[in-house]
mmCIF file of C-alpha atoms in Angstrom:
data_model
loop_
_atom_site.group_PDB
_atom_site.id
_atom_site.type_symbol
_atom_site.label_atom_id
_atom_site.label_comp_id
_atom_site.label_asym_id
_atom_site.label_seq_id
_atom_site.Cartn_x
_atom_site.Cartn_y
_atom_site.Cartn_z
ATOM 1 C CA MET A 171 243.677 -93.787 214.211
ATOM 2 C CA PHE A 172 245.705 -91.543 211.974
ATOM 3 C CA ASP A 173 249.238 -90.752 213.309
ATOM 4 C CA LEU A 174 250.814 -87.299 213.390
ATOM 5 C CA SER A 175 253.841 -88.129 214.628
ATOM 6 C CA HIS A 176 254.372 -90.796 210.836
ATOM 7 C CA ALA A 177 253.312 -87.454 209.362
ATOM 8 C CA ASP A 178 256.526 -85.533 209.945
ATOM 9 C CA VAL A 179 253.866 -82.629 210.459
ATOM 10 C CA SER A 180 254.939 -79.091 211.821
ATOM 11 C CA PHE A 181 252.979 -77.735 212.932
ATOM 12 C CA SER A 182 255.087 -74.162 214.061
ATOM 13 C CA LEU A 183 252.593 -70.497 212.869
ATOM 14 C CA PHE A 184 256.255 -69.303 211.564
ATOM 15 C CA THR A 185 256.693 -72.179 208.234
ATOM 16 C CA SER A 186 260.053 -72.026 205.990
ATOM 17 C CA VAL A 187 259.229 -72.100 202.425
ATOM 18 C CA LEU A 188 260.551 -71.168 198.470
ATOM 19 C CA GLY A 189 260.248 -67.339 197.809
ATOM 20 C CA HIS A 190 259.520 -67.556 193.678
ATOM 21 C CA ASN A 191 263.893 -66.234 194.026
ATOM 22 C CA GLY A 192 264.402 -69.504 195.005
ATOM 23 C CA VAL A 193 266.092 -68.447 198.227
ATOM 24 C CA GLU A 194 264.386 -70.118 201.381
ATOM 25 C CA GLY A 195 261.904 -66.796 203.572
ATOM 26 C CA THR A 196 259.647 -67.069 206.000
ATOM 27 C CA ARG A 197 255.857 -66.403 206.540
ATOM 28 C CA ASP A 198 253.441 -65.960 209.068
ATOM 29 C CA ILE A 199 250.808 -68.042 208.258
ATOM 30 C CA SER A 200 247.169 -68.362 210.230
ATOM 31 C CA GLU A 201 245.741 -70.543 212.932
ATOM 32 C CA GLY A 202 243.491 -71.455 210.295
ATOM 33 C CA GLU A 203 246.209 -72.707 207.654
ATOM 34 C CA ASP A 204 246.930 -74.141 209.940
ATOM 35 C CA GLN A 205 244.607 -76.391 210.638
ATOM 36 C CA GLU A 206 243.748 -76.877 206.543
ATOM 37 C CA LEU A 207 247.298 -77.564 206.078
ATOM 38 C CA GLU A 208 247.032 -79.968 208.819
ATOM 39 C CA LYS A 209 243.871 -81.602 207.280
ATOM 40 C CA GLN A 210 244.922 -81.747 203.368
ATOM 41 C CA LEU A 211 247.936 -83.706 205.090
ATOM 42 C CA LYS A 212 245.956 -86.398 206.485
ATOM 43 C CA LEU A 213 244.346 -86.951 203.435
ATOM 44 C CA MET A 214 247.382 -87.137 201.466
ATOM 45 C CA ASN A 215 249.380 -89.540 203.615
ATOM 46 C CA LYS A 216 248.288 -92.851 204.137
ATOM 47 C CA PRO A 217 249.007 -95.074 207.004
ATOM 48 C CA ALA A 218 252.567 -96.869 206.266
ATOM 49 C CA VAL A 219 253.617 -101.199 206.571
ATOM 50 C CA LYS A 220 257.455 -100.108 205.592
ATOM 51 C CA THR A 221 259.249 -96.290 205.361
ATOM 52 C CA ILE A 222 261.702 -96.114 202.649
ATOM 53 C CA HIS A 223 264.440 -93.112 202.901
ATOM 54 C CA THR A 224 265.874 -92.560 200.336
ATOM 55 C CA GLU A 225 269.776 -90.990 199.625
ATOM 56 C CA TYR A 226 268.285 -88.285 198.029
ATOM 57 C CA GLY A 227 266.266 -87.305 201.241
ATOM 58 C CA ASP A 228 262.339 -88.688 199.417
ATOM 59 C CA ILE A 229 260.386 -90.374 202.527
ATOM 60 C CA TYR A 230 258.119 -93.421 200.286
ATOM 61 C CA ASP A 231 255.714 -94.717 202.578
ATOM 62 C CA CYS A 232 254.830 -98.449 201.632
ATOM 63 C CA VAL A 233 251.215 -97.812 201.511
ATOM 64 C CA ASP A 234 248.794 -101.136 201.250
ATOM 65 C CA PHE A 235 247.267 -101.474 197.543
ATOM 66 C CA TYR A 236 243.787 -101.109 198.603
ATOM 67 C CA LYS A 237 244.581 -97.941 200.810
ATOM 68 C CA GLN A 238 247.054 -95.907 198.021
ATOM 69 C CA PRO A 239 245.709 -92.255 197.313
ATOM 70 C CA ALA A 240 243.805 -93.894 193.724
ATOM 71 C CA PHE A 241 241.438 -95.632 195.865
ATOM 72 C CA ASP A 242 240.036 -91.585 197.273
ATOM 73 C CA HIS A 243 238.564 -90.576 193.750
ATOM 74 C CA PRO A 244 235.323 -91.338 194.169
ATOM 75 C CA LEU A 245 234.464 -93.414 190.570
ATOM 76 C CA LEU A 246 236.664 -95.849 192.213
ATOM 77 C CA LYS A 247 235.330 -96.692 195.657
ATOM 78 C CA ASN A 248 233.983 -99.951 194.347
ATOM 79 C CA HIS A 249 236.424 -101.376 192.277
ATOM 80 C CA ASN A 250 237.376 -104.539 192.349
ATOM 81 C CA PHE A 251 241.269 -103.873 190.729
ATOM 82 C CA TYR A 252 244.126 -105.912 193.092
ATOM 83 C CA PHE A 253 247.896 -105.998 193.675
ATOM 84 C CA GLN A 254 249.900 -106.813 190.612
ATOM 85 C CA MET A 255 247.022 -107.315 188.456
ATOM 86 C CA LYS A 256 248.450 -107.197 184.868
ATOM 87 C CA PRO A 257 246.276 -105.458 180.769
ATOM 88 C CA ILE A 258 244.464 -108.504 179.434
ATOM 89 C CA SER A 259 244.868 -107.151 175.896
ATOM 90 C CA LEU A 260 248.082 -105.460 175.768
ATOM 91 C CA HIS A 261 250.240 -104.628 172.370
ATOM 92 C CA LYS A 262 252.982 -106.978 172.727
ATOM 93 C CA ARG A 263 256.225 -104.618 172.332
ATOM 94 C CA LYS A 264 259.200 -105.198 171.758
ATOM 95 C CA ARG A 265 261.391 -105.796 174.589
ATOM 96 C CA ASP A 266 264.956 -104.862 172.673
ATOM 97 C CA GLN A 267 264.007 -101.273 171.384
ATOM 98 C CA VAL A 268 266.959 -99.977 169.145
ATOM 99 C CA SER A 269 268.964 -97.240 171.020
ATOM 100 C CA SER A 270 270.209 -94.014 169.246
ATOM 101 C CA LYS A 271 273.655 -94.727 171.300
ATOM 102 C CA ASP A 272 275.443 -96.479 172.795
ATOM 103 C CA LYS A 273 273.719 -96.324 176.685
ATOM 104 C CA GLU A 274 274.598 -97.139 180.072
ATOM 105 C CA PRO A 275 272.479 -99.061 182.375
ATOM 106 C CA LEU A 276 269.157 -96.744 184.490
ATOM 107 C CA GLN A 277 268.754 -98.764 187.368
ATOM 108 C CA ILE A 278 264.440 -97.164 187.925
ATOM 109 C CA GLY A 279 263.490 -99.189 190.877
ATOM 110 C CA LEU A 280 263.787 -98.643 194.451
ATOM 111 C CA SER A 281 267.333 -100.236 196.051
ATOM 112 C CA GLY A 282 266.656 -103.616 198.368
ATOM 113 C CA GLY A 283 263.706 -104.293 196.400
ATOM 114 C CA GLY A 284 260.918 -100.973 197.321
ATOM 115 C CA CYS A 285 258.027 -101.751 199.623
ATOM 116 C CA PRO A 286 256.440 -105.345 200.385
ATOM 117 C CA PHE A 287 254.619 -107.569 199.072
ATOM 118 C CA GLY A 288 250.820 -105.979 198.533
ATOM 119 C CA THR A 289 251.518 -102.334 199.258
ATOM 120 C CA VAL A 290 252.615 -99.588 196.558
ATOM 121 C CA PRO A 291 255.901 -96.327 197.194
ATOM 122 C CA ILE A 292 254.448 -93.571 198.198
ATOM 123 C CA ARG A 293 256.446 -90.070 198.639
ATOM 124 C CA ARG A 294 255.326 -88.711 201.507
ATOM 125 C CA VAL A 295 254.183 -85.376 201.642
ATOM 126 C CA LYS A 296 255.851 -82.344 203.883
ATOM 127 C CA GLU A 297 253.697 -79.550 204.895
ATOM 128 C CA GLU A 298 256.605 -77.697 203.258
ATOM 129 C CA ASP A 299 255.678 -78.562 200.177
ATOM 130 C CA LEU A 300 252.379 -77.222 200.128
ATOM 131 C CA MET A 301 253.341 -74.275 201.670
ATOM 132 C CA ARG A 302 257.075 -73.892 198.819
ATOM 133 C CA GLU A 303 253.410 -75.147 196.098
ATOM 134 C CA ARG A 304 250.621 -72.402 197.757
ATOM 135 C CA ASN A 305 253.162 -70.091 197.247
ATOM 136 C CA ALA A 306 254.325 -70.365 194.237
ATOM 137 C CA SER A 307 251.082 -70.778 193.332
ATOM 138 C CA LYS A 308 249.425 -67.048 192.362
ATOM 139 C CA VAL A 309 252.462 -66.830 189.853
ATOM 140 C CA MET A 310 251.224 -70.339 187.601
ATOM 141 C CA SER A 311 249.112 -72.877 187.468
ATOM 142 C CA PHE A 312 250.254 -76.323 187.126
ATOM 143 C CA ALA A 313 247.781 -76.728 184.253
ATOM 144 C CA ASP A 314 248.881 -76.298 181.197
ATOM 145 C CA ASN A 315 248.896 -73.420 179.381
ATOM 146 C CA THR A 316 249.296 -71.314 182.078
ATOM 147 C CA PRO A 317 251.081 -67.564 180.916
ATOM 148 C CA GLY A 318 254.978 -68.286 182.158
ATOM 149 C CA ALA A 319 254.708 -71.941 179.639
ATOM 150 C CA HIS A 320 257.027 -72.825 176.894
ATOM 151 C CA TYR A 321 256.594 -75.404 173.985
ATOM 152 C CA ALA A 322 259.019 -76.785 171.076
ATOM 153 C CA VAL A 323 257.156 -79.917 170.431
ATOM 154 C CA VAL A 324 255.754 -82.675 167.426
ATOM 155 C CA ARG A 325 252.341 -82.620 167.454
ATOM 156 C CA THR A 326 249.644 -84.799 165.241
ATOM 157 C CA ARG A 327 247.610 -83.118 162.978
ATOM 158 C CA GLY A 328 243.947 -82.578 163.143
ATOM 159 C CA GLY A 329 241.608 -85.126 161.733
ATOM 160 C CA GLN A 330 239.883 -88.572 162.873
ATOM 161 C CA ASN A 331 242.999 -89.620 164.653
ATOM 162 C CA LYS A 332 242.113 -92.821 167.552
ATOM 163 C CA PHE A 333 245.437 -93.472 169.185
ATOM 164 C CA ASN A 334 245.379 -96.777 171.923
ATOM 165 C CA GLY A 335 248.479 -95.231 172.709
ATOM 166 C CA ALA A 336 252.098 -93.354 172.543
ATOM 167 C CA GLY A 337 256.357 -93.541 173.293
ATOM 168 C CA ALA A 338 259.059 -92.524 172.720
ATOM 169 C CA THR A 339 263.018 -93.147 174.616
ATOM 170 C CA LEU A 340 263.970 -89.730 175.618
ATOM 171 C CA SER A 341 267.438 -88.644 176.476
ATOM 172 C CA LEU A 342 268.013 -87.963 179.985
ATOM 173 C CA HIS A 343 268.844 -83.754 180.967
ATOM 174 C CA ASN A 344 269.250 -81.867 184.153
ATOM 175 C CA PRO A 345 269.088 -77.808 182.855
ATOM 176 C CA THR A 346 269.397 -75.479 185.092
ATOM 177 C CA VAL A 347 266.722 -73.678 186.679
ATOM 178 C CA SER A 348 265.587 -71.457 189.622
ATOM 179 C CA GLY A 349 262.885 -69.500 192.090
ATOM 180 C CA SER A 350 260.076 -70.894 190.157
ATOM 181 C CA GLN A 351 260.647 -72.410 186.877
ATOM 182 C CA TYR A 352 260.827 -75.092 185.588
ATOM 183 C CA SER A 353 262.181 -77.332 182.886
ATOM 184 C CA ALA A 354 261.046 -80.696 181.388
ATOM 185 C CA ALA A 355 260.355 -82.932 179.162
ATOM 186 C CA ARG A 356 257.300 -85.602 177.966
ATOM 187 C CA PHE A 357 254.601 -87.263 175.267
ATOM 188 C CA MET A 358 250.939 -86.158 175.962
ATOM 189 C CA LEU A 359 247.456 -88.288 174.856
ATOM 190 C CA GLN A 360 244.640 -86.673 174.770
ATOM 191 C CA ASN A 361 240.431 -86.609 174.067
ATOM 192 C CA GLY A 362 238.549 -83.311 175.174
ATOM 193 C CA GLY A 363 239.369 -81.901 178.622
ATOM 194 C CA ASP A 364 241.483 -84.797 179.443
ATOM 195 C CA THR A 365 245.085 -85.420 178.748
ATOM 196 C CA ILE A 366 247.184 -87.954 180.197
ATOM 197 C CA GLN A 367 251.522 -87.297 179.938
ATOM 198 C CA ALA A 368 254.526 -89.050 181.790
ATOM 199 C CA GLY A 369 258.252 -88.041 181.274
ATOM 200 C CA TRP A 370 260.930 -86.521 183.636
ATOM 201 C CA ARG A 371 260.858 -83.214 185.110
ATOM 202 C CA VAL A 372 263.618 -80.338 187.008
ATOM 203 C CA ASP A 373 260.563 -78.214 189.605
ATOM 204 C CA PRO A 374 261.776 -76.862 192.396
ATOM 205 C CA THR A 375 258.330 -75.893 193.382
ATOM 206 C CA LEU A 376 257.128 -79.363 192.772
ATOM 207 C CA TYR A 377 259.963 -82.023 194.099
ATOM 208 C CA GLY A 378 261.661 -79.277 196.780
ATOM 209 C CA ASP A 379 264.648 -79.231 194.978
ATOM 210 C CA SER A 380 266.565 -79.540 191.351
ATOM 211 C CA LYS A 381 266.792 -83.197 190.747
ATOM 212 C CA THR A 382 265.906 -84.520 187.375
ATOM 213 C CA ARG A 383 262.720 -86.685 188.356
ATOM 214 C CA GLY A 384 260.390 -89.231 186.393
ATOM 215 C CA PHE A 385 256.640 -87.576 186.152
ATOM 216 C CA ILE A 386 253.129 -88.440 185.327
ATOM 217 C CA ARG A 387 250.254 -86.222 184.733
ATOM 218 C CA LEU A 388 246.600 -86.026 184.974
ATOM 219 C CA ASP A 389 243.567 -84.343 183.664
ATOM 220 C CA ALA A 390 240.361 -85.816 184.025
ATOM 221 C CA GLY A 391 237.414 -84.670 186.451
ATOM 222 C CA GLN A 392 238.132 -83.489 189.377
ATOM 223 C CA SER A 393 241.716 -84.630 189.428
ATOM 224 C CA HIS A 394 244.375 -82.150 188.343
ATOM 225 C CA CYS A 395 247.899 -83.612 189.509
ATOM 226 C CA PHE A 396 251.004 -85.250 189.751
ATOM 227 C CA ASN A 397 251.849 -88.036 190.542
ATOM 228 C CA THR A 398 249.536 -89.915 193.021
ATOM 229 C CA ARG A 399 249.403 -85.972 194.401
ATOM 230 C CA CYS A 400 245.419 -86.465 193.814
ATOM 231 C CA PRO A 401 242.884 -89.789 193.031
ATOM 232 C CA GLY A 402 243.326 -91.493 189.538
ATOM 233 C CA PHE A 403 246.524 -93.310 188.528
ATOM 234 C CA VAL A 404 246.445 -97.078 190.049
ATOM 235 C CA TYR A 405 249.920 -99.209 191.751
ATOM 236 C CA VAL A 406 250.455 -102.318 191.342
ATOM 237 C CA ARG A 407 253.899 -102.501 191.729
ATOM 238 C CA SER A 408 256.463 -102.286 195.043
ATOM 239 C CA ASP A 409 258.909 -100.643 193.747
ATOM 240 C CA ILE A 410 259.160 -98.116 190.797
ATOM 241 C CA PRO A 411 258.688 -94.794 192.367
ATOM 242 C CA LEU A 412 256.975 -92.614 189.966
ATOM 243 C CA ASP A 413 258.529 -89.592 191.263
ATOM 244 C CA LEU A 414 261.892 -91.114 190.810
ATOM 245 C CA VAL A 415 265.214 -89.349 191.178
ATOM 246 C CA TYR A 416 267.295 -90.070 187.999
ATOM 247 C CA ASP A 417 270.957 -89.455 189.228
ATOM 248 C CA LYS A 418 272.488 -90.376 185.476
ATOM 249 C CA ILE A 419 272.519 -87.333 183.040
ATOM 250 C CA THR A 420 273.804 -87.404 179.047
ATOM 251 C CA VAL A 421 276.737 -85.904 179.245
ATOM 252 C CA PRO A 422 277.116 -84.116 175.874
ATOM 253 C CA GLY A 423 279.845 -86.198 172.956
ATOM 254 C CA LYS A 424 280.716 -88.659 176.101
ATOM 255 C CA VAL A 425 277.874 -90.310 177.728
ATOM 256 C CA GLY A 426 273.970 -90.980 176.625
ATOM 257 C CA TYR A 427 271.254 -92.424 179.755
ATOM 258 C CA GLU A 428 267.908 -92.710 178.794
ATOM 259 C CA VAL A 429 264.227 -93.474 179.510
ATOM 260 C CA GLN A 430 261.683 -95.571 177.343
ATOM 261 C CA LEU A 431 258.217 -94.581 178.554
ATOM 262 C CA TYR A 432 254.650 -95.836 177.170
ATOM 263 C CA ILE A 433 251.328 -95.161 177.905
ATOM 264 C CA ASP A 434 248.394 -97.348 175.862
ATOM 265 C CA ARG A 435 245.594 -98.365 176.558
ATOM 266 C CA ASP A 436 244.212 -101.974 177.762
ATOM 267 C CA LEU A 437 242.040 -103.080 174.580
ATOM 268 C CA ALA A 438 239.923 -105.366 177.221
ATOM 269 C CA ASN A 439 238.652 -103.034 179.458
ATOM 270 C CA GLY A 440 239.663 -99.156 178.632
ATOM 271 C CA ASN A 441 242.017 -98.669 181.398
ATOM 272 C CA TRP A 442 245.610 -96.913 179.958
ATOM 273 C CA TRP A 443 248.989 -98.497 180.748
ATOM 274 C CA LEU A 444 251.942 -96.717 182.182
ATOM 275 C CA LEU A 445 254.570 -98.415 181.478
ATOM 276 C CA ILE A 446 258.921 -98.106 181.649
ATOM 277 C CA GLY A 447 262.377 -99.120 181.093
ATOM 278 C CA ASP A 448 263.446 -101.261 178.196
ATOM 279 C CA ASP A 449 261.463 -104.382 179.420
ATOM 280 C CA ASN A 450 258.185 -102.162 179.627
ATOM 281 C CA ILE A 451 257.206 -102.455 183.260
ATOM 282 C CA GLN A 452 253.528 -102.517 183.886
ATOM 283 C CA VAL A 453 254.130 -99.671 186.249
ATOM 284 C CA GLY A 454 249.758 -98.901 186.784
ATOM 285 C CA PHE A 455 246.538 -97.602 185.119
ATOM 286 C CA TRP A 456 244.782 -94.624 184.801
ATOM 287 C CA PRO A 457 241.418 -96.815 185.184
ATOM 288 C CA LYS A 458 238.598 -95.734 182.021
ATOM 289 C CA ARG A 459 235.726 -95.051 184.630
ATOM 290 C CA ILE A 460 238.035 -92.268 186.213
ATOM 291 C CA PHE A 461 237.593 -90.698 181.852
ATOM 292 C CA THR A 462 235.059 -88.737 179.260
ATOM 293 C CA GLY A 463 237.679 -88.088 177.020
ATOM 294 C CA LEU A 464 239.613 -90.598 177.090
ATOM 295 C CA ALA A 465 237.421 -93.576 178.397
ATOM 296 C CA ASN A 466 237.939 -93.712 174.547
ATOM 297 C CA PRO A 467 241.147 -93.627 172.216
ATOM 298 C CA ALA A 468 243.074 -90.339 172.014
ATOM 299 C CA SER A 469 242.231 -88.113 169.297
ATOM 300 C CA TYR A 470 245.788 -85.645 169.768
ATOM 301 C CA ALA A 471 249.576 -87.352 170.349
ATOM 302 C CA GLU A 472 253.044 -84.522 170.489
ATOM 303 C CA TRP A 473 256.200 -85.037 172.020
ATOM 304 C CA GLY A 474 259.052 -82.720 173.081
ATOM 305 C CA GLY A 475 259.944 -80.055 175.814
ATOM 306 C CA GLU A 476 258.236 -77.504 177.615
ATOM 307 C CA VAL A 477 259.758 -74.839 179.784
ATOM 308 C CA PHE A 478 257.779 -72.428 183.229
ATOM 309 C CA ALA A 479 258.792 -68.996 184.276
ATOM 310 C CA PRO A 480 256.838 -66.015 185.812
ATOM 311 C CA PRO A 481 255.688 -64.126 183.205
ATOM 312 C CA GLY A 482 257.964 -61.415 182.857
ATOM 313 C CA THR A 483 261.565 -63.210 184.342
ATOM 314 C CA PRO A 484 263.795 -64.394 182.104
ATOM 315 C CA THR A 485 263.153 -68.367 181.210
ATOM 316 C CA PRO A 486 265.225 -71.722 181.748
ATOM 317 C CA GLU A 487 266.770 -73.746 179.432
ATOM 318 C CA MET A 488 265.428 -76.435 177.931
ATOM 319 C CA GLY A 489 266.234 -80.345 177.442
ATOM 320 C CA ILE A 490 270.595 -80.282 176.746
ATOM 321 C CA GLY A 491 270.072 -76.220 177.793
ATOM 322 C CA ASP A 492 271.055 -75.423 173.483
ATOM 323 C CA VAL A 493 269.089 -75.456 170.308
ATOM 324 C CA PRO A 494 269.562 -77.948 168.162
ATOM 325 C CA LEU A 495 272.463 -79.064 165.868
ATOM 326 C CA GLY A 496 271.182 -82.000 164.901
ATOM 327 C CA ARG A 497 273.481 -85.033 166.281
ATOM 328 C CA THR A 498 271.942 -86.553 169.535
ATOM 329 C CA ALA A 499 275.265 -87.395 170.579
ATOM 330 C CA TYR A 500 274.566 -83.631 170.747
ATOM 331 C CA ASP A 501 270.632 -82.982 171.858
ATOM 332 C CA SER A 502 268.518 -83.876 173.721
ATOM 333 C CA TYR A 503 265.608 -85.255 171.781
ATOM 334 C CA LEU A 504 262.421 -87.965 172.199
ATOM 335 C CA SER A 505 262.865 -91.112 169.897
ATOM 336 C CA GLY A 506 260.792 -93.774 168.358
ATOM 337 C CA ILE A 507 257.939 -92.196 169.138
ATOM 338 C CA GLU A 508 255.199 -94.032 168.066
ATOM 339 C CA VAL A 509 251.734 -93.977 168.627
ATOM 340 C CA ILE A 510 249.375 -96.850 168.857
ATOM 341 C CA ASN A 511 246.323 -96.422 166.054
ATOM 342 C CA SER A 512 242.449 -98.094 166.246
ATOM 343 C CA GLY A 513 243.480 -101.150 165.321
ATOM 344 C CA GLY A 514 246.229 -101.585 168.653
ATOM 345 C CA ARG A 515 249.433 -102.083 166.049
ATOM 346 C CA ASN A 516 251.411 -99.543 167.331
ATOM 347 C CA ILE A 517 253.534 -97.193 164.269
ATOM 348 C CA ALA A 518 255.711 -94.614 164.108
ATOM 349 C CA ALA A 519 254.373 -91.206 164.810
ATOM 350 C CA TYR A 520 252.344 -90.256 161.453
ATOM 351 C CA ASN A 521 251.163 -86.763 160.084
ATOM 352 C CA THR A 522 253.152 -84.772 162.487
ATOM 353 C CA GLU A 523 253.883 -81.465 162.618
ATOM 354 C CA THR A 524 256.594 -79.211 164.362
ATOM 355 C CA PHE A 525 255.482 -76.316 167.422
ATOM 356 C CA ALA A 526 257.121 -73.733 168.906
ATOM 357 C CA ASP A 527 255.385 -70.529 171.373
ATOM 358 C CA ASN A 528 259.345 -69.070 172.206
ATOM 359 C CA SER A 529 261.839 -68.413 169.505
ATOM 360 C CA ASN A 530 264.739 -69.276 171.990
ATOM 361 C CA TYR A 531 263.658 -72.557 171.864
ATOM 362 C CA GLN A 532 264.022 -74.970 168.516
ATOM 363 C CA VAL A 533 262.676 -78.375 167.716
ATOM 364 C CA GLU A 534 263.456 -80.753 164.796
ATOM 365 C CA ASP A 535 261.137 -83.651 163.214
ATOM 366 C CA LYS A 536 262.820 -86.086 162.270
ATOM 367 C CA GLU A 537 261.049 -89.516 160.416
ATOM 368 C CA HIS A 538 263.495 -91.510 159.024
ATOM 369 C CA THR A 539 266.479 -91.938 161.052
ATOM 370 C CA SER A 540 268.493 -95.510 162.900
ATOM 371 C CA VAL A 541 265.656 -94.841 165.745
ATOM 372 C CA GLY A 542 263.012 -94.247 164.258
ATOM 373 C CA HIS A 543 260.843 -91.040 164.188
ATOM 374 C CA LEU A 544 263.090 -88.602 166.346
ATOM 375 C CA VAL A 545 262.334 -85.018 167.410
ATOM 376 C CA LEU A 546 265.432 -83.187 169.394
ATOM 377 C CA TYR A 547 264.809 -80.034 171.016
ATOM 378 C CA GLY A 548 266.107 -77.416 173.576
ATOM 379 C CA GLY A 549 267.265 -74.081 174.317
ATOM 380 C CA PRO A 550 269.217 -72.102 176.154
ATOM 381 C CA ALA A 551 267.845 -69.514 179.320
ATOM 382 C CA GLN A 552 266.858 -66.706 178.568
ATOM 383 C CA GLY A 553 268.380 -63.475 180.215
#
């Protein structure tokens, strides 16, 4: 039996929500809406073996590997996956990547070693999270290309592309956003209607705060969501949450922080693995069986910045909050951008072009630098 107290749910018909102007308010919800929220929370919050409270106010439930949200996916009901499984045939990437500048060490795991063996950390969803997202959905969609979203990216050109992975080293920043705005840096792999993304974002609607957090995104079939908010991504580690807070942020000209992220396809079975950090830690994977287009190699990849503001309203900062100056010590960037070709070799991304759909944001594509193929991007808020 599911324990309702475990879900940290308040079933008051007067519920606090975050308005589009970033100010908390209240809104009447009907008894029917309240019951629907309760139903959603029961489905999303799994019974916990252990609960971890972080210094940032997050609650992570340590969920049994076999009860994690991924396995609610109808195509994963009869699976043979297991805790701490590893890819069979993944390209060996060098551990010591070239850094774009002297960087400080970055901690990416939960304190105290994380969850117990055999469990995975799932961030608890609260009623106010669902209410906040429902309120924001009136003016935005969580899908790419929604009205109000803007991009400054480097992307691969069309052709007979076959990519078995992509990745980069991302500089970490905390652009100013408010209300329903968000600002992100990420890379994406796509084939047909299927896309997978990884990066960081500042997104009060998604997270309820303005901290810089890691994220992944899945779009495949009926699954369209961030992190583990819908079935699809299979966790295999107990210590690294997908939506972790990056509390060490680059100070331009003084100290730089960055994180390495890769998405690689297992050539033996077609599963797409998320790798994070200098050691290329294998956090989990998207199984081949949930995809149509990405059941095969990707045909498109892109790297850069993305922002959103409701149409007709001011747009937020992107990256460092200024246009590129041509120096990684002062710019927001993705360095060492790469793809894995059809033969399983990682190579610098080639045959690329720049794309920016708003003059406020700029992007530069520099192919031959001391840190590999480099993407510089960013822009100020637009009043």
